[in-house]
Amino acid sequence: MRENSTQKDSNLGQSKQEKKAYNPKRIEQEIYEICESRGYFEVDYSKQKSFCIMMPPPNVTGVLHIGHALTFSLQDIIARFKRMDGYATLYQPGMDHAGIATQNVVEKQLLAQGIKKQDIGREAFLTKVWEWKEESGGKILHQMRKLGISPAWSRLRFTMDNGLQNAVKKAFVEWYNQGLIIHDSYMINWCTHDGALSDIEVEYKENDGFLYYLRYPIRESKQSNERQYVVVATTRPETFFGDSAVMVNPNDSRYKHLVGKEVELPLVGRKIAIIADEAVDMEFGTGCVKVTPAHDMNDYEVGKRHNLEFLTTFDKNGILNELAGEFAGLERLEAREGIIQKLQKEGFIEKIEPYTNQVGRCYRCGNVIEPYISKQWFVKKEVATRAIERVNAKQTQFFPAQWLNNFNAWMRELRPWCISRQLWWGHRIPVWYCECGEKVASEVDNPQCPKCGTPIQTQDEDVL
């Protein structure tokens, strides 16, 4: 009996000790649930001063990481301080549908089962993505609460919820009707896996590659038996099949006598002209460069200035076409080594040097980006011009003030901004195509055609 009593006293002591000990997992969750249920994180409209901070919405591609934890902690400190300082404070929570990233996650899950998204179709695939959003989004919200941050949870938004979908449609239609959104062909950043990308979706990374010096035979008169060359330097020899010209600086004494003559494209024999343009850096390579208007951002502008031919040498998947001769059907990067070997065998390689440069890669899949001419939806540069005018009229202020200079420098350099994506997950472009040929931008589905009066059934395939 004595032993049993001693054991009981011991257990009792442990129980009391446990109650005295701080258990953060239990206590913090209880306190957080009380605060949330009583509305302590919501906006107190009785306050005269107001403050708002937007949560950068995490992507529903998995779970939060240490970067999210740091950002949310810092924002929460500011939000809590403002509440205590007498402000009606809104810390706005949200989650981002992350078109490319989320679609890639779900595509990989299906591929692991031997299923391509085309096998199940668009609607079934989107159902799968929504299922993933509920799973991933639920984990993210649980993590946010475990971090103890205090956003106004009653205002939680998701970038694909009905309200925001309607807002996107409204903005698109208004800008389209004002002529600020256009559907046209431009040179864009193209990922052969994920499609069109905006400038900020391209990550430039240092690449240890090579500079290839290619010999382009000069076409001489029939009386001359001497074969002469101009030598051009390139890091992307697989694009030479799309060359429309060879270009030199008009002030370069080495080549002035050649301007206006023609050279033959190696392996192909197609004739292209030697032109002069001050855009050529006389110090780079040999001072003589190939011009490939359909596959280089700078050459695209040169091609327009000199009315050159725009020759696309590979398709949207990076597969070389008939312009590449015997290399047609090969993926552009995989074909590079074979092309170099053929050029060397035929005597068209002057030399090859190691060369370090910055190569653009897709921010999601890491694929090497190609400049590519494609018909896409673009926001015109005028939108940036208006923004610059309003910001510099002090309708918006930057803190610290020096960030105004960064804003101006960035915005003034913008080109027409590509907003369409070749995805299934995202805000569908609200443009409809009638069988009669009419095209209508509409906030409602299946709008009535203003020309023939019938409901339009076909919507643009791309998303925003």
XYZ file of C-alpha atoms in Angstrom:
464
model
C 0.000 0.000 0.000
C 2.838 2.359 0.910
C 4.501 1.820 -2.499
C 1.243 2.497 -4.341
C 0.689 5.702 -2.345
C 4.226 6.903 -3.063
C 3.775 6.225 -6.780
C 0.484 8.129 -6.754
C 2.102 11.121 -4.999
C 4.892 11.068 -7.577
C 2.453 11.113 -10.505
C 0.517 13.924 -8.857
C 3.689 15.951 -8.522
C 4.536 15.467 -12.183
C 1.056 16.593 -13.187
C 1.372 19.789 -11.165
C 4.826 20.398 -12.584
C 3.551 19.954 -16.138
C 0.814 22.508 -15.491
C 3.400 25.020 -14.292
C 5.624 24.517 -17.348
C 5.066 26.750 -20.399
C 3.774 24.715 -23.323
C 4.026 27.021 -26.369
C 2.360 24.569 -28.753
C -0.795 24.499 -26.625
C -0.809 28.001 -25.128
C 0.021 29.960 -28.281
C -2.618 28.135 -30.298
C -5.257 28.840 -27.623
C -4.333 32.527 -27.449
C -4.267 32.843 -31.247
C -7.707 31.219 -31.594
C -9.127 33.589 -28.972
C -7.669 36.644 -30.762
C -8.962 35.530 -34.140
C -12.444 34.602 -32.879
C -12.813 37.967 -31.096
C -11.824 39.877 -34.249
C -8.639 41.409 -32.835
C -6.959 41.137 -36.272
C -9.773 42.837 -38.153
C -10.026 46.553 -39.006
C -11.195 48.749 -36.116
C -13.211 51.407 -37.906
C -13.581 53.504 -34.748
C -10.031 54.773 -35.273
C -9.521 58.042 -37.144
C -6.160 57.228 -38.737
C -5.766 54.353 -41.206
C -2.923 52.105 -42.311
C -2.817 49.236 -44.809
C -0.155 46.706 -45.628
C -0.534 44.098 -48.372
C 0.732 40.568 -47.873
C 2.715 39.430 -50.928
C 0.511 36.415 -51.680
C 2.417 33.122 -51.492
C 2.071 30.772 -54.459
C -0.120 27.703 -53.973
C 2.682 25.477 -55.231
C 3.613 23.754 -51.974
C 4.304 25.132 -48.510
C 5.858 28.256 -47.030
C 9.635 28.605 -46.763
C 11.993 30.659 -44.608
C 11.653 33.677 -46.913
C 7.900 33.763 -46.320
C 8.449 33.456 -42.569
C 10.828 36.445 -42.549
C 8.560 38.633 -44.718
C 5.395 37.841 -42.760
C 7.118 38.341 -39.400
C 8.380 41.801 -40.393
C 5.002 42.819 -41.802
C 3.225 41.538 -38.708
C 5.491 43.597 -36.446
C 4.545 46.717 -38.402
C 0.823 45.845 -38.392
C 0.757 45.215 -34.635
C 2.693 48.419 -33.944
C 0.222 50.454 -36.015
C -2.742 48.954 -34.135
C -1.180 49.906 -30.818
C -0.436 53.373 -32.212
C -4.132 54.049 -32.763
C -4.527 53.245 -36.460
C -7.392 51.404 -38.143
C -5.015 48.757 -39.511
C -5.611 46.396 -42.397
C -3.081 43.616 -42.914
C -4.530 42.103 -46.109
C -3.982 38.333 -46.556
C -4.056 36.422 -49.817
C -2.733 33.583 -51.942
C -1.544 33.592 -55.562
C -2.623 31.047 -58.195
C 0.898 31.243 -59.756
C -0.046 30.133 -63.266
C 3.198 28.639 -64.588
C 4.474 27.276 -61.281
C 1.225 25.636 -60.184
C 0.484 24.156 -63.603
C 4.010 22.682 -63.651
C 3.455 21.061 -60.244
C 0.209 19.394 -61.302
C 1.595 18.403 -64.711
C 4.506 16.632 -63.009
C 2.102 14.816 -60.684
C 0.133 13.556 -63.691
C 3.260 12.626 -65.643
C 4.386 10.522 -62.676
C 1.214 8.501 -63.335
C 1.929 8.347 -67.064
C -0.746 10.944 -67.876
C -0.339 14.081 -70.024
C -2.717 16.986 -69.493
C -3.829 16.651 -73.121
C -5.011 13.108 -72.311
C -7.654 14.361 -69.882
C -8.489 17.713 -71.471
C -8.646 21.274 -70.192
C -11.650 21.048 -67.869
C -10.534 17.849 -66.144
C -7.022 19.245 -65.767
C -8.338 22.427 -64.147
C -10.329 20.273 -61.710
C -7.042 18.614 -60.723
C -5.400 22.012 -60.225
C -8.240 23.229 -58.003
C -7.862 20.083 -55.922
C -4.158 20.839 -55.535
C -4.972 24.450 -54.625
C -7.223 23.281 -51.783
C -4.522 20.938 -50.464
C -1.596 23.327 -50.807
C -3.586 26.427 -49.829
C -4.867 24.701 -46.701
C -1.311 23.898 -45.618
C -0.197 27.471 -46.257
C -3.005 28.980 -44.187
C -2.241 26.520 -41.367
C 1.418 27.561 -41.483
C 0.513 31.248 -41.397
C -1.511 30.765 -38.255
C 1.274 28.728 -36.665
C 3.635 31.634 -37.344
C 1.297 33.803 -35.265
C 0.831 36.547 -37.851
C -2.272 38.706 -37.562
C -3.876 39.490 -40.939
C -7.572 40.282 -41.284
C -8.611 36.718 -42.052
C -12.196 37.653 -42.935
C -10.782 39.434 -45.998
C -8.699 36.502 -47.298
C -8.490 36.584 -51.096
C -7.234 34.165 -53.731
C -6.174 35.524 -57.127
C -8.550 33.134 -58.899
C -11.621 33.696 -56.742
C -14.776 35.023 -58.418
C -14.336 38.619 -57.335
C -10.812 38.918 -58.655
C -11.658 37.070 -61.859
C -14.355 39.657 -62.492
C -11.905 42.469 -61.723
C -9.363 41.074 -64.189
C -12.018 40.802 -66.915
C -13.207 44.349 -66.262
C -9.686 45.809 -66.416
C -8.836 43.867 -69.580
C -11.997 44.891 -71.413
C -11.609 48.574 -70.454
C -7.974 48.706 -71.564
C -8.745 46.741 -74.725
C -11.519 49.160 -75.668
C -9.130 52.074 -75.052
C -6.575 50.503 -77.394
C -4.081 49.916 -74.576
C -4.131 46.124 -75.015
C -3.306 44.773 -78.458
C -2.986 41.363 -80.122
C 0.060 41.398 -82.384
C 3.352 39.733 -83.299
C 6.470 40.949 -81.524
C 9.800 39.597 -80.420
C 9.278 38.082 -76.965
C 11.034 35.896 -74.408
C 10.069 32.315 -75.236
C 10.483 29.184 -73.136
C 10.108 26.040 -75.242
C 8.417 24.405 -72.238
C 6.344 27.193 -70.634
C 5.748 29.511 -73.604
C 5.700 33.317 -73.501
C 7.368 35.128 -70.605
C 7.558 38.774 -69.605
C 10.942 40.431 -69.088
C 10.823 40.002 -65.305
C 10.203 36.256 -65.644
C 13.627 35.745 -67.234
C 16.550 35.082 -64.900
C 19.993 35.848 -66.283
C 22.738 33.523 -65.116
C 26.446 33.392 -65.889
C 27.221 30.753 -68.481
C 30.610 29.276 -69.348
C 30.222 28.653 -73.056
C 32.093 29.312 -76.263
C 32.475 32.012 -78.893
C 32.376 30.419 -82.339
C 34.113 32.239 -85.212
C 32.346 31.294 -88.454
C 33.628 31.926 -91.987
C 31.098 33.346 -94.453
C 32.458 33.159 -98.058
C 32.332 36.454 -99.973
C 30.715 36.172 -103.402
C 33.262 37.468 -105.930
C 32.948 37.962 -109.664
C 33.254 34.930 -111.932
C 36.709 36.117 -113.054
C 38.099 35.644 -109.548
C 39.077 32.199 -108.359
C 40.172 33.398 -104.933
C 37.820 32.480 -102.118
C 37.634 35.114 -99.398
C 35.730 35.168 -96.131
C 34.353 37.468 -93.525
C 34.474 35.977 -90.049
C 31.613 36.484 -87.603
C 31.578 35.563 -83.910
C 28.502 34.033 -82.261
C 27.563 32.174 -79.094
C 24.538 30.552 -80.776
C 25.715 28.884 -83.997
C 22.438 26.942 -84.352
C 20.675 30.199 -85.280
C 22.818 31.000 -88.332
C 20.307 29.245 -90.593
C 18.045 32.252 -89.990
C 20.641 34.910 -90.885
C 19.384 37.678 -93.171
C 22.576 39.752 -93.341
C 26.095 40.256 -92.088
C 26.622 43.638 -90.455
C 29.617 45.920 -89.867
C 30.070 49.374 -88.401
C 30.130 52.022 -91.165
C 33.159 53.607 -89.472
C 35.167 50.392 -89.462
C 37.941 50.809 -92.057
C 38.484 47.041 -92.200
C 35.144 46.423 -93.852
C 34.067 49.643 -95.625
C 34.930 48.191 -99.030
C 32.694 45.169 -98.408
C 29.449 47.022 -97.631
C 26.914 46.206 -100.340
C 28.533 42.930 -101.340
C 27.109 39.495 -100.580
C 28.263 36.438 -98.667
C 27.079 32.840 -98.812
C 25.589 31.207 -95.766
C 27.761 28.227 -94.703
C 26.365 24.746 -95.472
C 23.315 26.329 -97.103
C 24.715 28.610 -99.823
C 21.924 31.167 -99.478
C 23.069 34.673 -100.418
C 22.832 37.463 -97.834
C 24.017 41.075 -97.974
C 26.733 42.858 -96.010
C 25.163 45.944 -94.442
C 26.428 48.802 -92.282
C 24.930 49.945 -88.970
C 26.373 51.905 -86.063
C 24.860 49.378 -83.647
C 27.871 47.116 -84.284
C 30.514 47.126 -81.559
C 33.816 47.200 -83.482
C 35.618 45.755 -80.452
C 33.462 42.631 -80.100
C 34.765 39.528 -81.843
C 35.896 40.460 -85.335
C 33.733 43.583 -85.576
C 31.594 41.719 -88.100
C 28.340 40.181 -86.835
C 25.601 37.937 -88.172
C 22.061 39.360 -88.203
C 19.253 36.956 -87.269
C 16.145 39.181 -86.974
C 13.758 36.396 -85.910
C 15.956 35.077 -83.081
C 17.719 38.008 -81.414
C 16.296 41.046 -79.599
C 18.832 43.508 -81.051
C 18.742 41.956 -84.524
C 14.956 42.272 -84.486
C 15.308 46.064 -84.408
C 18.091 45.964 -87.021
C 15.862 43.870 -89.268
C 13.103 46.468 -89.078
C 15.530 49.338 -89.784
C 17.017 47.649 -92.865
C 13.887 45.831 -94.112
C 15.537 42.434 -93.734
C 13.816 39.078 -94.052
C 12.610 37.538 -90.778
C 13.352 33.817 -90.982
C 12.144 31.611 -88.131
C 14.359 28.524 -87.938
C 12.609 26.522 -85.216
C 9.104 26.042 -83.875
C 7.617 26.809 -80.452
C 9.116 23.581 -79.080
C 12.617 24.499 -80.244
C 12.619 21.986 -83.120
C 14.660 23.113 -86.146
C 12.713 23.375 -89.416
C 13.580 22.888 -93.093
C 15.852 25.975 -93.147
C 18.324 23.907 -91.113
C 18.732 21.368 -93.898
C 19.940 17.993 -92.617
C 19.500 19.184 -89.010
C 15.746 19.726 -89.398
C 13.771 17.866 -86.740
C 16.412 18.243 -84.026
C 15.990 20.308 -80.856
C 17.940 23.552 -81.228
C 20.395 23.082 -78.332
C 20.839 19.367 -78.916
C 21.697 20.106 -82.559
C 24.483 22.574 -81.702
C 27.317 20.042 -81.414
C 26.414 18.352 -84.704
C 26.214 21.702 -86.488
C 29.661 22.696 -85.203
C 31.154 19.392 -86.310
C 29.697 19.825 -89.800
C 30.976 23.417 -90.033
C 34.449 22.292 -88.958
C 34.486 19.466 -91.492
C 33.532 21.869 -94.298
C 36.168 24.446 -93.246
C 33.767 27.115 -91.997
C 35.182 27.360 -88.452
C 38.002 29.877 -87.943
C 38.395 29.169 -84.214
C 36.483 28.465 -81.019
C 37.231 30.308 -77.778
C 35.908 29.843 -74.214
C 33.473 32.651 -73.467
C 31.523 33.649 -70.363
C 28.238 35.480 -70.866
C 24.827 36.000 -69.284
C 22.166 33.602 -70.557
C 18.458 34.114 -69.927
C 16.631 31.194 -68.346
C 13.002 30.518 -67.500
C 12.406 31.490 -63.882
C 10.417 28.291 -63.316
C 11.876 25.422 -65.324
C 15.403 26.767 -65.930
C 15.151 26.243 -69.696
C 17.319 28.479 -71.912
C 15.136 31.318 -73.188
C 14.904 32.055 -76.892
C 14.005 35.421 -78.426
C 11.045 34.437 -80.577
C 8.493 36.243 -82.731
C 5.034 35.239 -81.603
C 1.502 36.602 -81.750
C 0.567 37.451 -78.176
C -1.437 39.901 -76.105
C 0.520 43.008 -75.082
C -0.025 46.050 -72.892
C 1.174 49.090 -74.810
C 3.991 51.273 -73.519
C 1.579 54.209 -73.112
C 0.374 52.659 -69.848
C 3.894 53.018 -68.432
C 4.082 56.599 -69.720
C 0.908 57.540 -67.856
C 2.193 55.882 -64.685
C 5.454 57.846 -64.897
C 3.533 61.110 -65.298
C 1.321 60.458 -62.265
C 4.130 59.307 -60.014
C 6.298 62.296 -60.893
C 3.304 64.570 -60.270
C 3.553 63.184 -56.685
C 0.221 61.383 -56.829
C 2.252 58.462 -55.457
C 5.218 58.778 -53.097
C 8.147 56.437 -52.523
C 9.772 55.840 -49.151
C 12.750 56.174 -49.227
C 12.448 58.887 -51.888
C 15.425 57.677 -53.946
C 13.373 54.705 -55.156
C 11.624 57.148 -57.496
C 14.752 57.110 -59.667
C 14.698 53.316 -59.858
C 11.023 53.401 -60.811
C 11.592 55.948 -63.588
C 14.622 54.096 -64.977
C 12.709 50.803 -65.098
C 9.454 52.149 -66.510
C 11.059 54.272 -69.240
C 12.825 51.242 -70.688
C 9.669 49.122 -71.010
C 8.688 47.669 -74.368
C 5.150 46.435 -75.173
C 4.560 44.083 -72.228
C 3.553 40.495 -72.990
C 0.628 39.472 -70.751
C -0.620 36.251 -72.397
C 0.545 32.779 -71.424
C 0.163 29.428 -73.165
C -1.348 27.781 -70.091
C -4.648 26.293 -68.962
C -4.457 27.500 -65.351
C -5.046 31.225 -65.017
C -7.389 34.054 -65.967
C -8.706 33.148 -69.416
C -8.323 35.976 -71.934
C -11.866 37.480 -72.104
C -11.896 37.737 -75.895
C -14.419 35.835 -78.004
C -14.295 34.936 -81.721
C -17.504 34.659 -83.715
C -17.807 32.427 -86.785
C -18.705 35.543 -88.783
C -15.205 36.908 -88.128
C -16.094 39.387 -85.376
C -13.852 39.629 -82.291
C -15.347 40.812 -78.978
C -13.798 41.553 -75.577
C -16.443 40.873 -72.928
C -16.816 40.600 -69.161
C -19.548 37.977 -69.627
C -19.240 34.516 -71.129
C -20.662 33.774 -74.590
C -21.450 37.416 -75.412
C -23.829 38.296 -78.212
C -22.053 39.106 -81.454
C -22.705 42.769 -82.371
C -22.432 41.893 -86.063
C -24.599 38.785 -86.519
C -26.484 38.734 -83.193
C -25.660 35.135 -82.194
C -24.059 34.066 -78.887
C -20.303 33.590 -79.411
C -18.984 30.180 -78.333
C -15.223 30.367 -78.973
C -12.970 32.008 -76.382
C -9.280 32.839 -76.726
C -7.127 29.848 -75.686
C -4.479 31.762 -73.705
C -4.609 32.996 -70.122
C -3.340 36.092 -68.354
